[in-house]
Amino acid sequence: MARFDNLIGGEWVEGAGTTANVNPSDIEDIVGDYASSDASAVDAAVEAARAAFPAWAGASPQVRHDVLEAAGAKIMARKDELGRLLSREEGKTLAEGTGEVIRAAQIFKFFAGEALRPGGEALPSVRPGIEVLIEREAVGVVGLITPWNFPIAIPAWKAAPALAFGNCVVMKPAELTPGCAWEIANILKESGCPDGVFNLVLGPGSRIGARMVEHPGIDAISFTGSVPTGRRIGVQCVETGKKVQLEMGGKNPMVVLDDADLGVAVAASLNGAFFSTGQRCTASSRLIVTAGIHDAFVEKLTADAAALKVGDALDPETQIGPVVNQDQLDQNLAYVALAKEEGCEVSGGDIANGPGYFQRPAVFAGADNTMRVSREEIFGPAASVIKVADYDEALAIANDTEFGLSSGICTTSLKHASHFRRHAEAGMVMVNLPTAGVDYHVPFGGRKGSSYGPREQGTYAREFYTQVKTTYVAP
Ligand code: NAD
């Protein structure tokens, strides 16, 4: 079995032990043995990153551009092979896995350009003859902690801007899906990234992530993952004086109004709720439907969901791959049972036979917004359908959640679409589109309990990965 180590100071370094990376479509299939490190690996990675920081932060932007551009090109050239790896370790369909790899390549290429455009301003002082310069500098050593559900896109959208603006990186990917992050580390090394600038430490969050958050040599933490872990990390970062950015969960509403195109509304809801096996922070898990279209919507959604082909992620016919592991499957099945107890009419949600963690999409019809299945993030292929009287009630219910990541509406009314865009309490709004599925050159992030700190992606990523210096110059 192939063994995959940590990358520390430009060297491949064995961990204290290893963890098997298991294919959720076929649990007999082991992708590889990946390092399971102890906290001393973090200490070594931080030391290497600190040593590399002055030269990297001071390097010509062209140097950083060239590394990121080369990494983007190498990822793109290997999109089919890496897409297969992603689908094999995470369980997304091949089309979704390959699409995510292409996205990672595009992100590296975008931030190659951003390395040349750090921004800055020159202003006249209010005092005569004095000039004011506002410049952006690297933050230092940044710790990047990523979840399992986007194993290459999220590492890319954190690492690329971090490196573009002159920071050194210690990255810890999720233990369930370390393969894609390992490939990013290898590709960056092959692309000429200097030793110590990008370090990868593999292992459990309780050891590796926790040490990163407490380590005095790390200046900033960017975290994506669950709400409880994120909140704890936020508190610890404030206590240890670190800059922090948290992207956490969602319970994203999709409003469907009577005047919606039924085909558009069902297609957007089906995609938003069930594609990627519902394992997206932007998944449409609350479908809020006005009375006039409700019955036709439920009938078509239920039929279309039942027709989706659930199976091996590597089978090109598959539309819904497996759930990521047994724990997540058990949790999803418990929510299906809870939906029945809470009085929903449940279609699907049962186990589909096979060598992996296959579950059919679940529609919880007859739900209301007070039920636990409508309030808690399930993170599986399940959606509540909540019937409402009119647009005003739909908007109120859409906003009645502790989360605020993405929010969608299907309507042919410009008036309602515009009103919703202005009043949805979410970081992202989708009109006649699924709540999931975003571009890489514009900001990504949420409000309320979903996110904390500056936005990720696009030019807005600069806010987190740089710090501002104001200089006054007298003649
Ligand atoms: P998780 O919180 O369990 O783990 C996320 C990362 O944190 C992993 O690398 C984990 O090892 C690490 N970690 C765990 N305990 C830690 C600790 N004590 N200290 C430091 N690090 C620790 O989340 P997950 O199960 O991997 O991912 C699913 C969650 O991620 C869902 O809630 C989903 O909504 C969220 N998510 C959010 C976004 C977003 O951008 N808002 C995107 C994708 C996923």
PDB file of N, CA and C in Angstrom, residues 10 42 56 119 128 130 147 210 268 297 319 342 360 378 418 457:
ATOM      1  N   GLY A  10      10.165  21.328   2.936  1.00  0.00           N
ATOM      2  CA  GLY A  10      10.568  20.804   1.624  1.00  0.00           C
ATOM      3  C   GLY A  10      10.897  19.322   1.616  1.00  0.00           C
ATOM      4  N   VAL A  42       3.602  19.633  13.774  1.00  0.00           N
ATOM      5  CA  VAL A  42       3.152  21.032  13.608  1.00  0.00           C
ATOM      6  C   VAL A  42       4.290  21.969  14.015  1.00  0.00           C
ATOM      7  N   TRP A  56      10.227  34.742   1.239  1.00  0.00           N
ATOM      8  CA  TRP A  56       9.017  34.597   0.416  1.00  0.00           C
ATOM      9  C   TRP A  56       8.205  35.904   0.397  1.00  0.00           C
ATOM     10  N   GLY A 119      -2.440  45.660  -4.474  1.00  0.00           N
ATOM     11  CA  GLY A 119      -3.236  46.854  -4.156  1.00  0.00           C
ATOM     12  C   GLY A 119      -2.455  47.806  -3.282  1.00  0.00           C
ATOM     13  N   PRO A 128      -0.182  69.876   5.071  1.00  0.00           N
ATOM     14  CA  PRO A 128       0.456  70.290   3.814  1.00  0.00           C
ATOM     15  C   PRO A 128       1.812  69.618   3.599  1.00  0.00           C
ATOM     16  N   ILE A 130       2.749  66.639   3.098  1.00  0.00           N
ATOM     17  CA  ILE A 130       2.991  65.257   3.548  1.00  0.00           C
ATOM     18  C   ILE A 130       2.204  64.291   2.655  1.00  0.00           C
ATOM     19  N   PRO A 147     -12.145  21.063   5.532  1.00  0.00           N
ATOM     20  CA  PRO A 147     -13.064  19.937   5.731  1.00  0.00           C
ATOM     21  C   PRO A 147     -12.937  18.903   4.615  1.00  0.00           C
ATOM     22  N   ALA A 210      -5.667  21.358  16.691  1.00  0.00           N
ATOM     23  CA  ALA A 210      -5.630  22.009  18.008  1.00  0.00           C
ATOM     24  C   ALA A 210      -4.255  22.627  18.261  1.00  0.00           C
ATOM     25  N   ALA A 268     -33.551  23.232  -9.925  1.00  0.00           N
ATOM     26  CA  ALA A 268     -32.661  23.963  -9.007  1.00  0.00           C
ATOM     27  C   ALA A 268     -32.691  23.334  -7.614  1.00  0.00           C
ATOM     28  N   PHE A 297     -45.176  20.834  -7.169  1.00  0.00           N
ATOM     29  CA  PHE A 297     -43.727  20.845  -6.882  1.00  0.00           C
ATOM     30  C   PHE A 297     -43.321  19.566  -6.146  1.00  0.00           C
ATOM     31  N   GLN A 319     -25.440   9.512 -10.572  1.00  0.00           N
ATOM     32  CA  GLN A 319     -25.784  10.925 -10.355  1.00  0.00           C
ATOM     33  C   GLN A 319     -25.581  11.339  -8.901  1.00  0.00           C
ATOM     34  N   GLU A 342     -41.345  13.518  13.692  1.00  0.00           N
ATOM     35  CA  GLU A 342     -41.818  14.904  13.768  1.00  0.00           C
ATOM     36  C   GLU A 342     -43.055  15.143  12.898  1.00  0.00           C
ATOM     37  N   ARG A 360     -30.455   6.789  -0.655  1.00  0.00           N
ATOM     38  CA  ARG A 360     -31.284   7.494  -1.641  1.00  0.00           C
ATOM     39  C   ARG A 360     -31.680   8.864  -1.097  1.00  0.00           C
ATOM     40  N   ILE A 378     -28.066  18.845   8.376  1.00  0.00           N
ATOM     41  CA  ILE A 378     -27.987  17.381   8.300  1.00  0.00           C
ATOM     42  C   ILE A 378     -26.715  16.964   7.568  1.00  0.00           C
ATOM     43  N   SER A 418     -36.275  40.986  -6.674  1.00  0.00           N
ATOM     44  CA  SER A 418     -35.508  42.147  -6.198  1.00  0.00           C
ATOM     45  C   SER A 418     -35.682  42.324  -4.694  1.00  0.00           C
ATOM     46  N   GLN A 457     -12.121  34.084  -1.337  1.00  0.00           N
ATOM     47  CA  GLN A 457     -12.164  34.033  -2.813  1.00  0.00           C
ATOM     48  C   GLN A 457     -12.240  35.414  -3.483  1.00  0.00           C
TER      49      GLN A 457
END
